mmCIF file of C-alpha atoms in Angstrom:
data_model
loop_
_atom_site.group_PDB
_atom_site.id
_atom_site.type_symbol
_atom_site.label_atom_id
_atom_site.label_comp_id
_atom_site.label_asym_id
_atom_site.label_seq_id
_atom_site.Cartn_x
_atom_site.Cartn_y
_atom_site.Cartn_z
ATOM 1 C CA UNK A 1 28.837 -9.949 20.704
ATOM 2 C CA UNK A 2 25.149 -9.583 22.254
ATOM 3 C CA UNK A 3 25.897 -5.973 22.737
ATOM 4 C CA UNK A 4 27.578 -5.250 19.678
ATOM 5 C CA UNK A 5 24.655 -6.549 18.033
ATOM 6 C CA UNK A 6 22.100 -4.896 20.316
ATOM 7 C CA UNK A 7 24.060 -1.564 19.506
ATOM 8 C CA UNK A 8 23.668 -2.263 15.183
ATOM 9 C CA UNK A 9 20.147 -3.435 15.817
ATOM 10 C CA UNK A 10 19.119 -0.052 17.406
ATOM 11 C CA UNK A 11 21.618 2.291 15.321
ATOM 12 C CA UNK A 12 19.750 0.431 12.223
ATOM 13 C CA UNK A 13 16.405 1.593 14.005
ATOM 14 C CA UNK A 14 17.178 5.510 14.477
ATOM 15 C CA UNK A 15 19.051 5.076 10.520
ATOM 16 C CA UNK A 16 15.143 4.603 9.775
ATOM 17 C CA UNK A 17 13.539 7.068 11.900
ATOM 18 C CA UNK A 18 15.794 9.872 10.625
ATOM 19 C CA UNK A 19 15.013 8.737 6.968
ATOM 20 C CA UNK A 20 11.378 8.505 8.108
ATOM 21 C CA UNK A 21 11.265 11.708 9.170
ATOM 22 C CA UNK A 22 13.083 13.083 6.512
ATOM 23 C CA UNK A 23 10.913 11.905 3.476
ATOM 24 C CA UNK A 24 8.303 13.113 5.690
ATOM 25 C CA UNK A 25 9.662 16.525 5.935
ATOM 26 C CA UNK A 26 10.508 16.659 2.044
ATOM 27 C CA UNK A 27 6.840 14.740 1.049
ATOM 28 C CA UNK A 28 4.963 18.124 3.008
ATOM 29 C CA UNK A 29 7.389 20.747 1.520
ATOM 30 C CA UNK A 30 7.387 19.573 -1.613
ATOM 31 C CA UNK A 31 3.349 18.563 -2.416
ATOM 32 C CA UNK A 32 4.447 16.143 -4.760
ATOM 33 C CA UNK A 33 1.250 15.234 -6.922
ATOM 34 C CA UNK A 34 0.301 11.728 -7.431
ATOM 35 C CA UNK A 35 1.967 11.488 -10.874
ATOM 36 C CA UNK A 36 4.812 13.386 -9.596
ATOM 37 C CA UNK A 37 5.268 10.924 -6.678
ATOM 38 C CA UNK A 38 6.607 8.179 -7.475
ATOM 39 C CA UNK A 39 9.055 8.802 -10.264
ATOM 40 C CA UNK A 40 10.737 11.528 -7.331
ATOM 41 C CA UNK A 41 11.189 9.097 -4.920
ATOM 42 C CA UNK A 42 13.030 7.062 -7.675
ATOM 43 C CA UNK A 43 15.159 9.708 -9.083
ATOM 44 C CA UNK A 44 15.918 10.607 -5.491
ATOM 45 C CA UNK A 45 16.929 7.314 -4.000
ATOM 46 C CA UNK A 46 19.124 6.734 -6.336
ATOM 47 C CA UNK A 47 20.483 10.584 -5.627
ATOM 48 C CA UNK A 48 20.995 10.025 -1.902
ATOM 49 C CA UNK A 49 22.401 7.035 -2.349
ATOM 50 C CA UNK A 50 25.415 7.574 -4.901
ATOM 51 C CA UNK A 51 26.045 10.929 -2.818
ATOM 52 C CA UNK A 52 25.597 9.299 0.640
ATOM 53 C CA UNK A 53 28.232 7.338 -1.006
ATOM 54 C CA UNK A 54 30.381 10.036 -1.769
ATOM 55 C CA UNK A 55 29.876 11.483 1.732
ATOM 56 C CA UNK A 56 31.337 8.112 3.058
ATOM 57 C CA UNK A 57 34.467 8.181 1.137
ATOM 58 C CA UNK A 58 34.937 11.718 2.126
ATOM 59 C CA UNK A 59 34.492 11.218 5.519
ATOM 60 C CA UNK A 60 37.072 8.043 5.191
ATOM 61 C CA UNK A 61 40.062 10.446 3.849
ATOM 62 C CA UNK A 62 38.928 12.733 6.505
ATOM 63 C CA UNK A 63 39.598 9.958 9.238
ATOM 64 C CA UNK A 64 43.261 9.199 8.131
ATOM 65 C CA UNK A 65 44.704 11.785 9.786
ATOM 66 C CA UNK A 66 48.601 12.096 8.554
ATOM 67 C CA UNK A 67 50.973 10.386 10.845
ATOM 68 C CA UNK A 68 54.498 11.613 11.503
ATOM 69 C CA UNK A 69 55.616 8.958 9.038
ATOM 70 C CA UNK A 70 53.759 9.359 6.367
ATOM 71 C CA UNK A 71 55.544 11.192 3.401
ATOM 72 C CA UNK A 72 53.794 14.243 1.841
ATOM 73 C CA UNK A 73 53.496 12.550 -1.051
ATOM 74 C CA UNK A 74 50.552 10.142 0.401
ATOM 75 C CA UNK A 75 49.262 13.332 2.280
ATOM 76 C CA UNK A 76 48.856 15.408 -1.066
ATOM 77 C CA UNK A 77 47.514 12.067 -2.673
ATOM 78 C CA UNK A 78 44.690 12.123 -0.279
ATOM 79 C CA UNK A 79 44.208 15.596 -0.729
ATOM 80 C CA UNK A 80 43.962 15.375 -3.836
ATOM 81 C CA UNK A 81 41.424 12.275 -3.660
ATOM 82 C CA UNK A 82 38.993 14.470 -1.568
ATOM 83 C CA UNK A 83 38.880 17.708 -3.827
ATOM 84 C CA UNK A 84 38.039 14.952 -6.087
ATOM 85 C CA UNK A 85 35.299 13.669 -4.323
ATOM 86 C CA UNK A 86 34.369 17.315 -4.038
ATOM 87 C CA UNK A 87 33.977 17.595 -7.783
ATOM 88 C CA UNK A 88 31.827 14.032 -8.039
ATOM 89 C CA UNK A 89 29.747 15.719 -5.384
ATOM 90 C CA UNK A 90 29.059 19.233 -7.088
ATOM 91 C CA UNK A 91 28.946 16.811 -10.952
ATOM 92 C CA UNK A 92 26.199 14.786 -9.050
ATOM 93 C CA UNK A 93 24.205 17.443 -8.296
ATOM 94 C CA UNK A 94 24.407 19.011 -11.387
ATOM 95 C CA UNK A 95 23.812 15.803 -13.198
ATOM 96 C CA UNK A 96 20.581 15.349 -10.728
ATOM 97 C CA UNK A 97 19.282 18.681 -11.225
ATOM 98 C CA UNK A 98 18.625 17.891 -15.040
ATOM 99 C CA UNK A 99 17.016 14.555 -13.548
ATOM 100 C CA UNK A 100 14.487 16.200 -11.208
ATOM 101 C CA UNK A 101 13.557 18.817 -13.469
ATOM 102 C CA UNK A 102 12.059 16.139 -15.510
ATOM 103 C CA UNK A 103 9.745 15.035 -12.772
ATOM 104 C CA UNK A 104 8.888 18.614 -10.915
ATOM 105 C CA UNK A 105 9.260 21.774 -11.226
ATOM 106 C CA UNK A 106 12.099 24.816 -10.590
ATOM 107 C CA UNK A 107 10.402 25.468 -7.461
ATOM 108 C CA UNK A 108 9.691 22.173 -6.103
ATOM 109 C CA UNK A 109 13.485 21.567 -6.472
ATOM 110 C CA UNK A 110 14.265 24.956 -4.632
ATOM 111 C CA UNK A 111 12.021 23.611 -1.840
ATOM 112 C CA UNK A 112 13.772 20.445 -1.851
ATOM 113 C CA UNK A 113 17.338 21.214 -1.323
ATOM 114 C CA UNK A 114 15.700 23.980 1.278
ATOM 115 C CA UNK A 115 13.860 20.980 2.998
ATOM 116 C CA UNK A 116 16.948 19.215 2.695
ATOM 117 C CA UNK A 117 19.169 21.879 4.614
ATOM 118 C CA UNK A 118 16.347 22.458 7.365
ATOM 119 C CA UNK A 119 16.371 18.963 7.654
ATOM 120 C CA UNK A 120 20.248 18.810 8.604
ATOM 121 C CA UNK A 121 20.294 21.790 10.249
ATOM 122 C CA UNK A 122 17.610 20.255 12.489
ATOM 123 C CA UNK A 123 19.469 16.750 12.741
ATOM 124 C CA UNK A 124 22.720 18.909 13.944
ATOM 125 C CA UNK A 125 20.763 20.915 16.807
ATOM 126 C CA UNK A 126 19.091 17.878 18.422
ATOM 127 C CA UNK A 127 22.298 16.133 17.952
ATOM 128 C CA UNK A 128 24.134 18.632 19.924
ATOM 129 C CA UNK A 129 20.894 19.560 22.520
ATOM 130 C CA UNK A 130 19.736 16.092 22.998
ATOM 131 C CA UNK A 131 17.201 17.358 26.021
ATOM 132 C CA UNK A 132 15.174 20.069 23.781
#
């Protein structure tokens, strides 16, 4: 159980260093002025969240594989469930476009969701070259 916990405790610890880094990343390509600041951090908290939400689910229904048993009825149900998911995901963003554009401007945005692809593209690459 010492382990188990050992493994959380430092899984919790690079959780933060990747969202560290990432707020850090979006903070200097955005140059977020000091009114601007703070109400984009809360519109996009509450962004990442509900779609790191959606991410989670997806990933779920990707997990359960379909076994030789199951009927094609449960294996079109869970298709089904993640083209839905699909749809929140793509509503979401729509829905948080309208919300940012409120708080900074049509470029700023543009910079973020680039930031926010660098960002994963970069996660992905150390990920799979740990030694670089």
């Amino acid at each position: 159980m010492l382990v188990a916990g050992t493994a959380a405790a430092q899984n919790d610890q690079g959780r933060q260093k990747i969202e560290a880094a990432k707020i850090g990343m979006i903070t200097n390509r955005l140059n977020l002025t000091t009114e601007q600041a703070p109400q984009f951090w809360a519109v996009y908290n509450e962004y990442n969240n509900r779609k790191q939400d959606m991410h989670r689910r997806l990933r779920q229904l990707n997990q359960q594989t379909p076994r030789q048993n199951s009927g094609d009825a449960n294996v079109i149900a869970n298709l089904r469930e993640m083209n839905t998911i699909k749809q929140q995901i793509a509503d979401l963003d729509g829905e948080y476009m309208n919300k940012f554009l409120k708080v900074i401007s049509p470029k700023q945005l543009a910079e973020l969701y680039e930031a926010e692809r660098m960002f994963n593209k970069m996660l992905i690459d150390r990920l799979n070259n740990p030694n670089d």
